[in-house]
mmCIF file of C-alpha atoms in Angstrom:
data_model
loop_
_atom_site.group_PDB
_atom_site.id
_atom_site.type_symbol
_atom_site.label_atom_id
_atom_site.label_comp_id
_atom_site.label_asym_id
_atom_site.label_seq_id
_atom_site.Cartn_x
_atom_site.Cartn_y
_atom_site.Cartn_z
ATOM 1 C CA UNK A 1 -0.145 -0.038 0.114
ATOM 2 C CA UNK A 2 1.122 3.519 -0.851
ATOM 3 C CA UNK A 3 2.529 5.481 2.043
ATOM 4 C CA UNK A 4 2.298 9.365 3.140
ATOM 5 C CA UNK A 5 4.206 10.884 5.903
ATOM 6 C CA UNK A 6 5.160 7.319 7.096
ATOM 7 C CA UNK A 7 1.377 6.254 7.464
ATOM 8 C CA UNK A 8 -0.540 4.021 5.252
ATOM 9 C CA UNK A 9 -2.656 5.981 2.824
ATOM 10 C CA UNK A 10 -6.315 5.631 3.226
ATOM 11 C CA UNK A 11 -8.838 5.529 0.549
ATOM 12 C CA UNK A 12 -11.173 8.556 -0.117
ATOM 13 C CA UNK A 13 -14.242 8.199 -2.295
ATOM 14 C CA UNK A 14 -15.948 10.916 -0.384
ATOM 15 C CA UNK A 15 -14.621 10.310 2.853
ATOM 16 C CA UNK A 16 -12.128 12.143 5.136
ATOM 17 C CA UNK A 17 -8.609 10.887 5.170
ATOM 18 C CA UNK A 18 -5.750 12.449 7.098
ATOM 19 C CA UNK A 19 -4.305 13.779 3.812
ATOM 20 C CA UNK A 20 -7.382 15.504 2.380
ATOM 21 C CA UNK A 21 -8.632 17.891 5.258
ATOM 22 C CA UNK A 22 -7.850 20.243 7.791
ATOM 23 C CA UNK A 23 -9.400 21.319 11.081
ATOM 24 C CA UNK A 24 -10.023 24.700 12.629
ATOM 25 C CA UNK A 25 -10.579 25.437 16.284
ATOM 26 C CA UNK A 26 -12.418 28.470 16.724
ATOM 27 C CA UNK A 27 -12.768 30.284 19.994
ATOM 28 C CA UNK A 28 -12.291 27.642 22.419
ATOM 29 C CA UNK A 29 -12.023 30.369 25.320
ATOM 30 C CA UNK A 30 -13.340 30.667 28.783
ATOM 31 C CA UNK A 31 -16.104 33.485 28.270
ATOM 32 C CA UNK A 32 -17.471 31.635 25.134
ATOM 33 C CA UNK A 33 -17.940 28.418 27.406
ATOM 34 C CA UNK A 34 -19.420 30.452 30.075
ATOM 35 C CA UNK A 35 -22.215 31.283 27.845
ATOM 36 C CA UNK A 36 -22.731 27.699 26.583
ATOM 37 C CA UNK A 37 -25.615 25.838 27.899
ATOM 38 C CA UNK A 38 -26.947 23.303 25.274
ATOM 39 C CA UNK A 39 -24.255 20.880 25.742
ATOM 40 C CA UNK A 40 -22.436 19.628 29.053
ATOM 41 C CA UNK A 41 -19.367 21.757 29.024
ATOM 42 C CA UNK A 42 -17.052 19.365 30.314
ATOM 43 C CA UNK A 43 -18.036 17.236 27.539
ATOM 44 C CA UNK A 44 -17.287 19.884 24.873
ATOM 45 C CA UNK A 45 -13.729 20.303 26.448
ATOM 46 C CA UNK A 46 -13.179 16.553 26.415
ATOM 47 C CA UNK A 47 -14.308 16.030 22.748
ATOM 48 C CA UNK A 48 -12.301 18.997 21.655
ATOM 49 C CA UNK A 49 -9.069 17.755 23.128
ATOM 50 C CA UNK A 50 -9.934 14.282 21.868
ATOM 51 C CA UNK A 51 -10.217 15.645 18.142
ATOM 52 C CA UNK A 52 -6.942 17.713 18.683
ATOM 53 C CA UNK A 53 -5.112 14.738 19.789
ATOM 54 C CA UNK A 54 -6.343 12.884 16.571
ATOM 55 C CA UNK A 55 -5.012 15.870 14.418
ATOM 56 C CA UNK A 56 -1.674 15.175 15.992
ATOM 57 C CA UNK A 57 -1.844 11.422 15.442
ATOM 58 C CA UNK A 58 -2.696 11.472 11.785
ATOM 59 C CA UNK A 59 -0.451 14.690 11.150
ATOM 60 C CA UNK A 60 -3.694 16.586 9.858
ATOM 61 C CA UNK A 61 -3.107 20.635 9.523
ATOM 62 C CA UNK A 62 -4.672 22.614 12.305
ATOM 63 C CA UNK A 63 -5.496 26.263 12.332
ATOM 64 C CA UNK A 64 -6.144 27.887 16.068
ATOM 65 C CA UNK A 65 -7.762 31.038 16.171
ATOM 66 C CA UNK A 66 -9.151 33.187 19.153
ATOM 67 C CA UNK A 67 -11.169 36.365 19.334
ATOM 68 C CA UNK A 68 -10.762 39.362 21.607
ATOM 69 C CA UNK A 69 -8.328 37.472 24.174
ATOM 70 C CA UNK A 70 -7.456 40.362 26.325
ATOM 71 C CA UNK A 71 -10.702 42.313 26.316
ATOM 72 C CA UNK A 72 -13.294 39.814 26.904
ATOM 73 C CA UNK A 73 -12.915 36.080 26.045
ATOM 74 C CA UNK A 74 -9.788 34.992 27.757
ATOM 75 C CA UNK A 75 -7.017 33.046 26.639
ATOM 76 C CA UNK A 76 -7.269 29.533 24.579
ATOM 77 C CA UNK A 77 -8.113 26.724 26.866
ATOM 78 C CA UNK A 78 -4.934 25.359 28.429
ATOM 79 C CA UNK A 79 -6.191 21.695 27.685
ATOM 80 C CA UNK A 80 -6.268 22.650 24.116
ATOM 81 C CA UNK A 81 -3.070 24.738 24.215
ATOM 82 C CA UNK A 82 -1.414 21.602 25.694
ATOM 83 C CA UNK A 83 -1.982 19.490 22.775
ATOM 84 C CA UNK A 84 -0.223 22.464 20.421
ATOM 85 C CA UNK A 85 2.183 23.761 22.921
ATOM 86 C CA UNK A 86 4.340 25.372 20.081
ATOM 87 C CA UNK A 87 1.330 26.904 18.248
ATOM 88 C CA UNK A 88 -0.044 30.372 18.859
ATOM 89 C CA UNK A 89 -3.721 31.018 17.912
ATOM 90 C CA UNK A 90 -4.462 33.665 15.287
ATOM 91 C CA UNK A 91 -5.859 36.684 17.318
ATOM 92 C CA UNK A 92 -9.017 38.282 15.662
ATOM 93 C CA UNK A 93 -11.601 41.100 16.611
ATOM 94 C CA UNK A 94 -14.136 39.722 14.106
ATOM 95 C CA UNK A 95 -17.023 37.166 15.126
ATOM 96 C CA UNK A 96 -16.691 35.712 11.366
ATOM 97 C CA UNK A 97 -13.264 33.869 11.287
ATOM 98 C CA UNK A 98 -13.601 34.327 7.500
ATOM 99 C CA UNK A 99 -13.406 37.915 7.586
ATOM 100 C CA UNK A 100 -10.058 37.772 9.093
ATOM 101 C CA UNK A 101 -7.435 37.830 6.435
ATOM 102 C CA UNK A 102 -4.954 36.016 8.723
ATOM 103 C CA UNK A 103 -7.355 33.250 9.205
ATOM 104 C CA UNK A 104 -8.125 32.760 5.488
ATOM 105 C CA UNK A 105 -4.702 32.839 4.677
ATOM 106 C CA UNK A 106 -3.756 30.100 7.208
ATOM 107 C CA UNK A 107 -6.737 27.840 5.707
ATOM 108 C CA UNK A 108 -5.375 28.548 2.160
ATOM 109 C CA UNK A 109 -1.897 27.601 3.373
ATOM 110 C CA UNK A 110 -3.146 24.094 4.377
ATOM 111 C CA UNK A 111 -3.786 23.416 0.556
ATOM 112 C CA UNK A 112 -6.905 21.546 1.781
ATOM 113 C CA UNK A 113 -10.510 22.152 0.502
ATOM 114 C CA UNK A 114 -12.236 19.878 3.198
ATOM 115 C CA UNK A 115 -12.209 21.739 6.372
ATOM 116 C CA UNK A 116 -13.433 20.559 9.798
ATOM 117 C CA UNK A 117 -14.887 23.265 11.861
ATOM 118 C CA UNK A 118 -15.058 23.350 15.627
ATOM 119 C CA UNK A 119 -15.751 26.229 18.016
ATOM 120 C CA UNK A 120 -17.966 28.468 20.362
ATOM 121 C CA UNK A 121 -20.635 29.717 19.512
ATOM 122 C CA UNK A 122 -22.225 27.529 16.749
ATOM 123 C CA UNK A 123 -24.556 30.312 15.532
ATOM 124 C CA UNK A 124 -22.014 32.918 14.983
ATOM 125 C CA UNK A 125 -18.169 31.493 15.335
ATOM 126 C CA UNK A 126 -19.081 28.316 13.220
ATOM 127 C CA UNK A 127 -22.231 29.226 10.991
ATOM 128 C CA UNK A 128 -20.694 32.564 9.646
ATOM 129 C CA UNK A 129 -17.863 31.012 8.339
ATOM 130 C CA UNK A 130 -19.012 27.855 7.333
ATOM 131 C CA UNK A 131 -21.642 29.587 5.052
ATOM 132 C CA UNK A 132 -18.972 31.858 3.623
ATOM 133 C CA UNK A 133 -16.541 29.167 3.128
ATOM 134 C CA UNK A 134 -19.059 26.872 1.295
ATOM 135 C CA UNK A 135 -19.834 29.892 -1.051
ATOM 136 C CA UNK A 136 -16.059 30.161 -1.859
ATOM 137 C CA UNK A 137 -15.691 26.653 -2.752
ATOM 138 C CA UNK A 138 -14.735 24.636 0.566
ATOM 139 C CA UNK A 139 -16.338 21.485 1.440
ATOM 140 C CA UNK A 140 -17.148 22.100 5.096
ATOM 141 C CA UNK A 141 -17.718 19.703 8.157
ATOM 142 C CA UNK A 142 -18.783 20.551 11.680
ATOM 143 C CA UNK A 143 -17.513 18.478 14.449
ATOM 144 C CA UNK A 144 -20.678 19.203 16.401
ATOM 145 C CA UNK A 145 -19.830 17.806 19.759
ATOM 146 C CA UNK A 146 -16.857 20.052 19.894
ATOM 147 C CA UNK A 147 -19.167 23.295 19.359
ATOM 148 C CA UNK A 148 -21.746 24.630 21.697
ATOM 149 C CA UNK A 149 -24.223 27.688 22.113
ATOM 150 C CA UNK A 150 -26.128 30.167 24.542
ATOM 151 C CA UNK A 151 -29.163 27.687 24.161
ATOM 152 C CA UNK A 152 -30.328 24.537 22.567
ATOM 153 C CA UNK A 153 -32.404 26.379 19.967
ATOM 154 C CA UNK A 154 -29.605 28.545 19.028
ATOM 155 C CA UNK A 155 -27.340 25.484 18.320
ATOM 156 C CA UNK A 156 -29.967 23.627 16.594
ATOM 157 C CA UNK A 157 -30.821 26.635 14.407
ATOM 158 C CA UNK A 158 -27.182 26.931 13.349
ATOM 159 C CA UNK A 159 -26.657 23.365 12.669
ATOM 160 C CA UNK A 160 -29.975 23.386 10.182
ATOM 161 C CA UNK A 161 -28.540 26.638 8.905
ATOM 162 C CA UNK A 162 -25.031 25.090 7.861
ATOM 163 C CA UNK A 163 -26.400 21.842 6.886
ATOM 164 C CA UNK A 164 -28.917 23.484 4.420
ATOM 165 C CA UNK A 165 -26.009 25.299 2.930
ATOM 166 C CA UNK A 166 -24.190 22.242 2.267
ATOM 167 C CA UNK A 167 -22.150 21.361 5.443
ATOM 168 C CA UNK A 168 -21.869 17.699 6.910
ATOM 169 C CA UNK A 169 -22.250 17.232 10.730
ATOM 170 C CA UNK A 170 -19.475 14.965 12.400
ATOM 171 C CA UNK A 171 -18.109 14.271 15.934
ATOM 172 C CA UNK A 172 -14.749 14.075 17.058
ATOM 173 C CA UNK A 173 -14.978 10.285 17.489
ATOM 174 C CA UNK A 174 -16.467 9.673 14.006
ATOM 175 C CA UNK A 175 -13.673 11.833 12.542
ATOM 176 C CA UNK A 176 -10.897 9.986 14.153
ATOM 177 C CA UNK A 177 -12.382 6.529 13.138
ATOM 178 C CA UNK A 178 -12.835 7.802 9.599
ATOM 179 C CA UNK A 179 -9.184 8.703 9.459
ATOM 180 C CA UNK A 180 -8.256 5.451 11.044
ATOM 181 C CA UNK A 181 -10.519 3.372 8.984
ATOM 182 C CA UNK A 182 -8.882 0.011 9.443
ATOM 183 C CA UNK A 183 -7.712 -1.467 12.569
ATOM 184 C CA UNK A 184 -4.924 -3.317 10.812
ATOM 185 C CA UNK A 185 -3.354 -0.125 10.367
ATOM 186 C CA UNK A 186 -0.959 -0.357 13.322
ATOM 187 C CA UNK A 187 0.991 2.874 12.620
ATOM 188 C CA UNK A 188 -1.735 4.900 14.367
ATOM 189 C CA UNK A 189 -3.680 2.013 16.114
ATOM 190 C CA UNK A 190 -2.172 2.301 19.513
ATOM 191 C CA UNK A 191 -2.413 6.191 19.633
ATOM 192 C CA UNK A 192 -6.006 5.978 18.608
ATOM 193 C CA UNK A 193 -6.793 3.618 21.468
ATOM 194 C CA UNK A 194 -4.886 5.821 23.966
ATOM 195 C CA UNK A 195 -7.428 8.623 22.934
ATOM 196 C CA UNK A 196 -10.276 6.254 23.135
ATOM 197 C CA UNK A 197 -9.254 4.919 26.676
ATOM 198 C CA UNK A 198 -8.696 8.576 27.953
ATOM 199 C CA UNK A 199 -11.517 10.539 26.321
ATOM 200 C CA UNK A 200 -14.347 8.338 25.171
ATOM 201 C CA UNK A 201 -16.260 7.149 28.253
ATOM 202 C CA UNK A 202 -17.873 3.829 28.326
ATOM 203 C CA UNK A 203 -16.007 2.956 24.987
ATOM 204 C CA UNK A 204 -12.648 3.615 26.293
ATOM 205 C CA UNK A 205 -13.540 1.308 29.584
ATOM 206 C CA UNK A 206 -14.891 -1.252 27.304
ATOM 207 C CA UNK A 207 -11.471 -1.181 25.408
ATOM 208 C CA UNK A 208 -9.621 -1.487 28.774
ATOM 209 C CA UNK A 209 -11.890 -4.405 29.619
ATOM 210 C CA UNK A 210 -11.211 -6.378 26.449
ATOM 211 C CA UNK A 211 -7.284 -5.768 26.418
ATOM 212 C CA UNK A 212 -7.231 -6.724 30.270
ATOM 213 C CA UNK A 213 -9.913 -9.533 30.792
ATOM 214 C CA UNK A 214 -10.156 -11.105 27.336
ATOM 215 C CA UNK A 215 -6.639 -10.525 25.955
ATOM 216 C CA UNK A 216 -4.369 -10.514 29.118
ATOM 217 C CA UNK A 217 -2.803 -7.372 28.447
ATOM 218 C CA UNK A 218 -1.579 -5.403 31.437
ATOM 219 C CA UNK A 219 -3.921 -2.738 32.707
ATOM 220 C CA UNK A 220 -3.208 0.828 31.464
ATOM 221 C CA UNK A 221 -1.116 2.973 33.699
ATOM 222 C CA UNK A 222 -1.701 6.510 34.079
ATOM 223 C CA UNK A 223 0.588 9.018 35.588
ATOM 224 C CA UNK A 224 0.635 8.908 39.318
ATOM 225 C CA UNK A 225 -1.491 11.830 40.713
ATOM 226 C CA UNK A 226 0.524 14.277 42.873
ATOM 227 C CA UNK A 227 -1.097 17.016 44.770
ATOM 228 C CA UNK A 228 -0.114 20.444 43.536
ATOM 229 C CA UNK A 229 1.799 22.457 45.949
ATOM 230 C CA UNK A 230 0.323 26.018 46.340
ATOM 231 C CA UNK A 231 1.250 28.592 43.963
ATOM 232 C CA UNK A 232 1.933 32.009 44.802
ATOM 233 C CA UNK A 233 -0.325 33.332 42.122
ATOM 234 C CA UNK A 234 -3.449 31.306 43.434
ATOM 235 C CA UNK A 235 -2.869 32.205 47.015
ATOM 236 C CA UNK A 236 -5.966 33.860 48.546
ATOM 237 C CA UNK A 237 -4.905 37.156 50.286
ATOM 238 C CA UNK A 238 -6.565 37.520 53.679
ATOM 239 C CA UNK A 239 -7.251 40.866 54.194
ATOM 240 C CA UNK A 240 -9.067 40.738 57.534
ATOM 241 C CA UNK A 241 -5.998 40.835 59.668
ATOM 242 C CA UNK A 242 -4.841 43.896 58.039
ATOM 243 C CA UNK A 243 -8.021 45.479 58.965
ATOM 244 C CA UNK A 244 -7.800 44.569 62.511
ATOM 245 C CA UNK A 245 -4.218 45.813 62.783
ATOM 246 C CA UNK A 246 -5.430 49.361 61.277
ATOM 247 C CA UNK A 247 -8.331 49.714 63.981
ATOM 248 C CA UNK A 248 -5.791 48.861 66.602
ATOM 249 C CA UNK A 249 -3.379 51.518 65.441
ATOM 250 C CA UNK A 250 -6.033 54.116 65.383
#
């Protein structure tokens, strides 16, 4: 079978492959998550990190972008930053990423016409670029479980809008499995199973059970937990003793 970047090449025929697409992570920031209420917010973090790890496994081009970091939204989630420690997100002021020339240039630089969009919120940060990118000839996929919105109605309306425009809904897991495609592909199998066991809940526990109880493999060993020591930046300053001393001085 032909190779690409040391990986076995997957067949395409209308499907996503590691070689024919890119992924954009849009506005995964604290303030955007605060306003999300249609999905469980911890699940959005978990699914987003799972997809991010999958892009690393399969060497899929990634574009990271944030909006109004200093004035409103806060930094990109540290969980996501940890997957791309050497990457700095493209900073924007526009709600619509496709209005930002740096984002457009980054997407164009990937050379991919299939783009998977993820981000907060669905009705603006996903729907607006999705509609315009489709207009400009891109084939858009939306990793829906890595997105969220201020209400279920807002999210559902946004998904209907992008699907009507031609976008295709996917999930973090479906995307990773579409890239993997064949369990005989051992070059990525172990890394995919690692993501499954860490991020995919019951599926991951099922894999762990099958490995240990059916196949006799040793249990998965996670890093031993160590209680973090207090950091100066996180200490709570107690102002009460200061007030007491002032009263005594007076």
